[in-house]
Amino acid sequence: MRTRFAPSPTGPLHLGHAFAAMVAHDMARAAGGAFLLRIEDIDRQRSKPAWEAQALDDLGWLGLTWDEPPLRQSGRLDAYRAALATLWARGVLYPCTCQRRDILDAASAPQEGGGPLIGPDGVVYPGTCRHRPRTGPLPGGVALRLDMRMALQGIVTVEYHETGTQPGPRSVPAETLVREIGDVVLARRDFGTSYHLAVTVDDAAQGITHVTRGADLTEATPIHVLLQRLLGLPTPVYHHHRLIRDGTGRRLAKREDAKAIRRFRDEGAAPRDIRRMVGL
Ligand code: GLU
Ligand code: ZN
């Protein structure tokens, strides 16, 4: 068994991160497996080396150990580009130059039934740029979207196994991906990749057998499983864990002011206090 914790170094670790890290760590240790780290720093504007250093320090203080040097996504752009080239050659990507505003306007155009559909990445893309040519070399410096309907040709369901809060086999119909997820961005103009592509390529590169992460990412998982099929990568088991909430029920991940592990440390808390606070 190989698990991982994949923080984005855009702020301090809080109880939600500590919980995610401990779930992944404990699962690997209980099985005699390996626990790995990945620094998800593709957003160069928001990622700061100081946050990364603090995160590693907090994880060590919590008593967690990792078995390989952390993988840093900012050093993996060639691997993402290679995956994009594979998908481009299959004709399932197209360039998109829409602004957020264009997408909202097109998706909100009068039609039967309410407002725009919201997927894991926000408004489901209305397909404005789908007609653009897909020939020639892989374009750079432009956003690339997955043509979901094309990508799912010959696929009836996307399947994986879940061991988290609602364990069991999952079978997501292709039609659901087309309707509720749509043409997601696999390369952002500014980063040359996207969360979905990077996480899929890197989980495979790190040989992750069990992906543990918050239940807020459950609806993104079929995208990753589909990408694994398209890229010939293995599908890990998925374990979506409960989310840590504050006293008023708000998810810590949604709060800018969530109390940092650093502050608990400064106030004299011990690692076992942190474990107790998150119910471990
Ligand atoms: N970097 C992501 C986050 O901090 C985690 C992604 C994942 O575990 O798949 O939310
Ligand atoms: Zn577009």
Tab-separated table of C-alpha atoms and ligand atoms in Angstrom:
chain	number	residue	atom	x	y	z
A	1	MET	CA	0.000	0.000	0.000
A	2	ARG	CA	1.212	3.495	-0.897
A	3	THR	CA	-0.681	6.583	0.245
A	4	ARG	CA	0.065	10.283	-0.001
A	5	PHE	CA	-0.736	13.684	1.416
A	6	ALA	CA	-0.725	16.450	-1.207
A	7	PRO	CA	-0.892	19.939	0.312
A	8	SER	CA	-0.856	23.153	-1.691
A	9	PRO	CA	1.689	25.503	-0.016
A	10	THR	CA	-0.581	28.539	-0.255
A	11	GLY	CA	-1.107	29.005	3.480
A	12	PRO	CA	-0.549	27.355	6.835
A	13	LEU	CA	-1.675	23.807	7.642
A	14	HIS	CA	-4.820	23.736	9.775
A	15	LEU	CA	-6.730	20.930	11.470
A	16	GLY	CA	-8.304	19.817	8.179
A	17	HIS	CA	-4.862	19.312	6.616
A	18	ALA	CA	-3.525	17.585	9.728
A	19	PHE	CA	-6.463	15.186	9.644
A	20	ALA	CA	-5.983	14.410	5.919
A	21	ALA	CA	-2.274	13.810	6.473
A	22	MET	CA	-2.852	11.560	9.498
A	23	VAL	CA	-5.525	9.487	7.705
A	24	ALA	CA	-3.132	8.791	4.826
A	25	HIS	CA	-0.168	8.204	7.144
A	26	ASP	CA	-2.002	5.908	9.567
A	27	MET	CA	-3.515	3.853	6.748
A	28	ALA	CA	-0.088	3.209	5.214
A	29	ARG	CA	1.563	2.463	8.554
A	30	ALA	CA	-1.211	0.049	9.626
A	31	ALA	CA	-0.664	-1.921	6.414
A	32	GLY	CA	3.129	-1.787	6.542
A	33	GLY	CA	3.029	0.370	3.412
A	34	ALA	CA	4.607	3.650	2.367
A	35	PHE	CA	3.431	7.203	3.033
A	36	LEU	CA	4.492	9.884	0.552
A	37	LEU	CA	4.212	13.650	0.233
A	38	ARG	CA	3.495	15.757	-2.804
A	39	ILE	CA	3.750	19.527	-2.888
A	40	GLU	CA	0.999	20.823	-5.185
A	41	ASP	CA	2.628	24.102	-6.143
A	42	ILE	CA	1.584	24.569	-9.788
A	43	ASP	CA	0.040	27.914	-8.813
A	44	ARG	CA	3.320	29.839	-8.708
A	45	GLN	CA	1.589	33.069	-7.650
A	46	ARG	CA	0.010	31.655	-4.502
A	47	SER	CA	2.602	29.026	-3.547
A	48	LYS	CA	5.386	30.132	-1.207
A	49	PRO	CA	8.514	28.151	-0.182
A	50	ALA	CA	7.979	29.400	3.385
A	51	TRP	CA	4.540	27.705	3.518
A	52	GLU	CA	6.056	24.481	2.218
A	53	ALA	CA	8.800	24.576	4.864
A	54	GLN	CA	6.242	25.267	7.583
A	55	ALA	CA	4.048	22.389	6.364
A	56	LEU	CA	6.932	19.902	6.471
A	57	ASP	CA	7.886	21.158	9.930
A	58	ASP	CA	4.291	20.784	11.194
A	59	LEU	CA	3.999	17.263	9.743
A	60	GLY	CA	7.245	16.229	11.430
A	61	TRP	CA	6.039	17.718	14.716
A	62	LEU	CA	2.806	15.694	14.379
A	63	GLY	CA	5.001	12.604	14.357
A	64	LEU	CA	4.494	11.760	10.694
A	65	THR	CA	7.343	10.326	8.653
A	66	TRP	CA	7.461	9.942	4.886
A	67	ASP	CA	9.347	7.338	2.954
A	68	GLU	CA	10.578	9.236	-0.100
A	69	PRO	CA	11.561	12.848	-0.808
A	70	PRO	CA	8.425	14.961	-1.466
A	71	LEU	CA	7.468	15.306	-5.144
A	72	ARG	CA	7.120	18.937	-6.192
A	73	GLN	CA	4.630	19.610	-9.006
A	74	SER	CA	6.468	22.734	-10.171
A	75	GLY	CA	9.257	20.413	-11.365
A	76	ARG	CA	6.921	18.107	-13.289
A	77	LEU	CA	5.789	20.301	-16.194
A	78	ASP	CA	7.456	18.026	-18.788
A	79	ALA	CA	5.464	15.038	-17.509
A	80	TYR	CA	2.202	17.005	-17.748
A	81	ARG	CA	3.120	18.181	-21.240
A	82	ALA	CA	3.806	14.572	-22.305
A	83	ALA	CA	0.381	13.486	-21.028
A	84	LEU	CA	-1.247	16.386	-22.870
A	85	ALA	CA	0.584	15.391	-26.060
A	86	THR	CA	-0.851	11.869	-25.762
A	87	LEU	CA	-4.381	13.211	-25.352
A	88	TRP	CA	-3.896	15.769	-28.127
A	89	ALA	CA	-2.778	13.022	-30.512
A	90	ARG	CA	-6.010	11.178	-29.703
A	91	GLY	CA	-8.042	14.241	-30.699
A	92	VAL	CA	-9.789	14.604	-27.338
A	93	LEU	CA	-8.388	18.057	-26.460
A	94	TYR	CA	-9.187	21.456	-27.905
A	95	PRO	CA	-7.864	24.962	-27.235
A	96	CYS	CA	-10.151	27.379	-25.399
A	97	THR	CA	-9.756	31.127	-25.090
A	98	CYS	CA	-12.998	31.841	-23.223
A	99	GLN	CA	-12.921	34.202	-20.266
A	100	ARG	CA	-14.817	33.353	-17.090
A	101	ARG	CA	-17.419	35.968	-18.110
A	102	ASP	CA	-17.972	34.436	-21.601
A	103	ILE	CA	-18.567	31.026	-20.044
A	104	LEU	CA	-21.083	32.341	-17.550
A	105	ASP	CA	-22.957	34.305	-20.257
A	106	ALA	CA	-23.073	31.355	-22.669
A	107	ALA	CA	-24.074	28.914	-19.938
A	108	SER	CA	-26.806	31.240	-18.677
A	109	ALA	CA	-28.344	31.863	-22.117
A	110	PRO	CA	-32.093	31.315	-21.903
A	111	GLN	CA	-32.939	27.650	-22.160
A	112	GLU	CA	-35.359	25.241	-20.608
A	113	GLY	CA	-34.823	24.736	-16.878
A	114	GLY	CA	-33.145	27.145	-14.460
A	115	GLY	CA	-29.598	28.472	-14.295
A	116	PRO	CA	-26.303	26.995	-15.453
A	117	LEU	CA	-25.282	23.529	-14.269
A	118	ILE	CA	-22.495	23.526	-11.667
A	119	GLY	CA	-19.832	20.801	-11.829
A	120	PRO	CA	-16.655	20.128	-9.820
A	121	ASP	CA	-14.890	23.100	-11.471
A	122	GLY	CA	-17.840	25.488	-11.382
A	123	VAL	CA	-20.163	26.174	-14.312
A	124	VAL	CA	-20.276	23.236	-16.758
A	125	TYR	CA	-18.551	24.524	-19.910
A	126	PRO	CA	-21.099	25.281	-22.656
A	127	GLY	CA	-18.788	24.073	-25.471
A	128	THR	CA	-18.154	27.405	-27.179
A	129	CYS	CA	-14.648	26.457	-28.432
A	130	ARG	CA	-15.336	22.787	-29.151
A	131	HIS	CA	-15.308	23.380	-32.932
A	132	ARG	CA	-11.705	24.636	-32.927
A	133	PRO	CA	-9.160	22.724	-35.015
A	134	ARG	CA	-7.365	19.866	-33.253
A	135	THR	CA	-4.640	19.350	-35.837
A	136	GLY	CA	-0.949	20.264	-35.833
A	137	PRO	CA	1.413	20.196	-32.892
A	138	LEU	CA	0.195	20.447	-29.301
A	139	PRO	CA	-0.614	24.150	-28.750
A	140	GLY	CA	1.107	25.993	-25.901
A	141	GLY	CA	0.195	29.189	-24.075
A	142	VAL	CA	-3.524	28.488	-24.385
A	143	ALA	CA	-5.994	26.629	-22.179
A	144	LEU	CA	-6.811	23.076	-23.306
A	145	ARG	CA	-10.106	21.365	-22.544
A	146	LEU	CA	-11.042	17.708	-22.613
A	147	ASP	CA	-13.838	16.963	-25.079
A	148	MET	CA	-15.741	14.823	-22.614
A	149	ARG	CA	-18.126	13.213	-25.092
A	150	MET	CA	-15.274	12.321	-27.444
A	151	ALA	CA	-13.100	11.069	-24.595
A	152	LEU	CA	-15.859	8.719	-23.476
A	153	GLN	CA	-16.388	7.103	-26.875
A	154	GLY	CA	-16.690	3.362	-26.362
A	155	ILE	CA	-16.893	3.790	-22.586
A	156	VAL	CA	-20.226	3.065	-20.905
A	157	THR	CA	-19.263	3.592	-17.267
A	158	VAL	CA	-16.260	4.860	-15.339
A	159	GLU	CA	-15.510	2.495	-12.463
A	160	TYR	CA	-13.459	2.552	-9.303
A	161	HIS	CA	-13.527	1.294	-5.741
A	162	GLU	CA	-14.253	3.499	-2.728
A	163	THR	CA	-13.247	2.638	0.853
A	164	GLY	CA	-14.116	5.918	2.598
A	165	THR	CA	-17.247	7.031	4.413
A	166	GLN	CA	-19.453	5.208	1.861
A	167	PRO	CA	-17.441	2.180	0.823
A	168	GLY	CA	-18.206	0.050	-2.188
A	169	PRO	CA	-17.802	-0.128	-5.957
A	170	ARG	CA	-18.600	3.008	-7.963
A	171	SER	CA	-19.911	2.977	-11.491
A	172	VAL	CA	-20.500	6.395	-13.018
A	173	PRO	CA	-22.373	6.389	-16.351
A	174	ALA	CA	-20.575	8.170	-19.203
A	175	GLU	CA	-23.691	10.281	-19.701
A	176	THR	CA	-23.334	11.656	-16.162
A	177	LEU	CA	-19.789	12.829	-16.877
A	178	VAL	CA	-20.909	14.531	-20.072
A	179	ARG	CA	-23.856	16.249	-18.422
A	180	GLU	CA	-22.617	17.048	-14.925
A	181	ILE	CA	-18.864	17.502	-15.430
A	182	GLY	CA	-18.429	18.418	-19.070
A	183	ASP	CA	-15.333	19.681	-20.871
A	184	VAL	CA	-12.943	20.335	-17.965
A	185	VAL	CA	-9.699	22.279	-18.355
A	186	LEU	CA	-6.628	20.007	-18.429
A	187	ALA	CA	-4.115	22.771	-19.123
A	188	ARG	CA	-4.543	26.279	-17.839
A	189	ARG	CA	-3.003	28.994	-19.985
A	190	ASP	CA	-0.847	30.231	-17.108
A	191	PHE	CA	0.206	26.870	-15.544
A	192	GLY	CA	0.416	24.511	-18.542
A	193	THR	CA	-1.560	21.924	-16.566
A	194	SER	CA	-4.542	21.758	-14.232
A	195	TYR	CA	-5.276	20.109	-10.912
A	196	HIS	CA	-7.046	17.166	-12.617
A	197	LEU	CA	-4.190	16.355	-14.987
A	198	ALA	CA	-1.375	16.914	-12.472
A	199	VAL	CA	-2.983	14.819	-9.725
A	200	THR	CA	-3.654	11.928	-12.120
A	201	VAL	CA	-0.178	11.892	-13.639
A	202	ASP	CA	1.518	12.267	-10.247
A	203	ASP	CA	-0.506	9.664	-8.357
A	204	ALA	CA	0.642	7.210	-11.033
A	205	ALA	CA	4.256	8.467	-10.961
A	206	GLN	CA	4.367	8.023	-7.186
A	207	GLY	CA	2.806	4.568	-7.444
A	208	ILE	CA	-0.074	5.528	-5.159
A	209	THR	CA	-2.362	2.541	-4.545
A	210	HIS	CA	-4.811	4.284	-2.167
A	211	VAL	CA	-5.759	7.924	-2.704
A	212	THR	CA	-7.054	9.386	0.560
A	213	ARG	CA	-8.525	12.888	0.460
A	214	GLY	CA	-11.487	14.948	1.585
A	215	ALA	CA	-15.032	14.118	0.569
A	216	ASP	CA	-15.139	17.495	-1.213
A	217	LEU	CA	-13.107	15.902	-4.022
A	218	THR	CA	-15.461	12.941	-4.521
A	219	GLU	CA	-17.117	14.417	-7.587
A	220	ALA	CA	-13.745	15.078	-9.272
A	221	THR	CA	-12.728	11.425	-8.966
A	222	PRO	CA	-14.506	10.132	-12.115
A	223	ILE	CA	-12.483	12.696	-14.116
A	224	HIS	CA	-9.251	11.235	-12.732
A	225	VAL	CA	-10.357	7.657	-13.367
A	226	LEU	CA	-11.262	8.539	-16.959
A	227	LEU	CA	-7.853	10.204	-17.450
A	228	GLN	CA	-6.190	7.049	-16.124
A	229	ARG	CA	-8.006	5.035	-18.788
A	230	LEU	CA	-7.064	7.462	-21.548
A	231	LEU	CA	-3.415	7.578	-20.475
A	232	GLY	CA	-3.047	3.874	-19.706
A	233	LEU	CA	-2.419	4.455	-15.994
A	234	PRO	CA	-3.584	2.205	-13.138
A	235	THR	CA	-6.636	3.222	-11.091
A	236	PRO	CA	-5.955	3.378	-7.348
A	237	VAL	CA	-8.524	2.720	-4.644
A	238	TYR	CA	-10.177	5.955	-3.457
A	239	HIS	CA	-10.838	6.801	0.160
A	240	HIS	CA	-12.768	10.050	0.621
A	241	HIS	CA	-12.737	11.000	4.280
A	242	ARG	CA	-15.018	13.243	6.309
A	243	LEU	CA	-14.278	16.966	6.404
A	244	ILE	CA	-13.217	18.787	9.540
A	245	ARG	CA	-15.615	21.591	10.416
A	246	ASP	CA	-15.440	24.491	12.823
A	247	GLY	CA	-17.805	25.016	15.768
A	248	THR	CA	-20.476	26.458	13.457
A	249	GLY	CA	-20.302	23.601	10.962
A	250	ARG	CA	-18.313	25.459	8.296
A	251	ARG	CA	-15.619	23.473	6.554
A	252	LEU	CA	-12.166	24.574	7.670
A	253	ALA	CA	-10.932	24.380	4.094
A	254	LYS	CA	-13.345	27.175	3.189
A	255	ARG	CA	-12.080	29.488	5.904
A	256	GLU	CA	-9.202	31.851	5.366
A	257	ASP	CA	-8.825	32.331	9.113
A	258	ALA	CA	-8.830	28.657	10.167
A	259	LYS	CA	-6.466	28.309	13.092
A	260	ALA	CA	-3.011	27.180	11.978
A	261	ILE	CA	-1.328	24.107	13.480
A	262	ARG	CA	1.562	26.498	14.118
A	263	ARG	CA	-0.640	28.475	16.522
A	264	PHE	CA	-1.756	25.364	18.410
A	265	ARG	CA	1.924	24.514	18.765
A	266	ASP	CA	2.791	27.997	20.028
A	267	GLU	CA	0.047	27.710	22.642
A	268	GLY	CA	1.574	24.499	23.965
A	269	ALA	CA	-0.639	21.837	22.372
A	270	ALA	CA	0.847	18.354	21.933
A	271	PRO	CA	0.447	16.219	18.794
A	272	ARG	CA	-1.981	13.962	20.687
A	273	ASP	CA	-4.186	17.035	21.365
A	274	ILE	CA	-4.395	17.630	17.614
A	275	ARG	CA	-5.339	13.987	17.065
A	276	ARG	CA	-8.064	14.260	19.681
A	277	MET	CA	-9.430	17.513	18.207
A	278	VAL	CA	-9.990	15.848	14.831
A	279	GLY	CA	-11.471	12.726	16.375
A	280	LEU	CA	-8.598	10.313	15.843
B	1	GLU	N1	-3.743	19.742	-3.215
B	1	GLU	C1	-5.095	19.363	-2.967
B	1	GLU	C2	-5.648	20.146	-1.786
B	1	GLU	O1	-4.868	20.675	-0.992
B	1	GLU	C3	-5.243	17.897	-2.661
B	1	GLU	C4	-5.598	17.148	-3.851
B	1	GLU	C5	-5.780	15.640	-3.661
B	1	GLU	O2	-5.560	15.117	-2.568
B	1	GLU	O3	-6.135	15.018	-4.655
B	1	GLU	O4	-6.848	20.268	-1.676
B	2	ZN	ZN	-13.603	28.608	-25.041
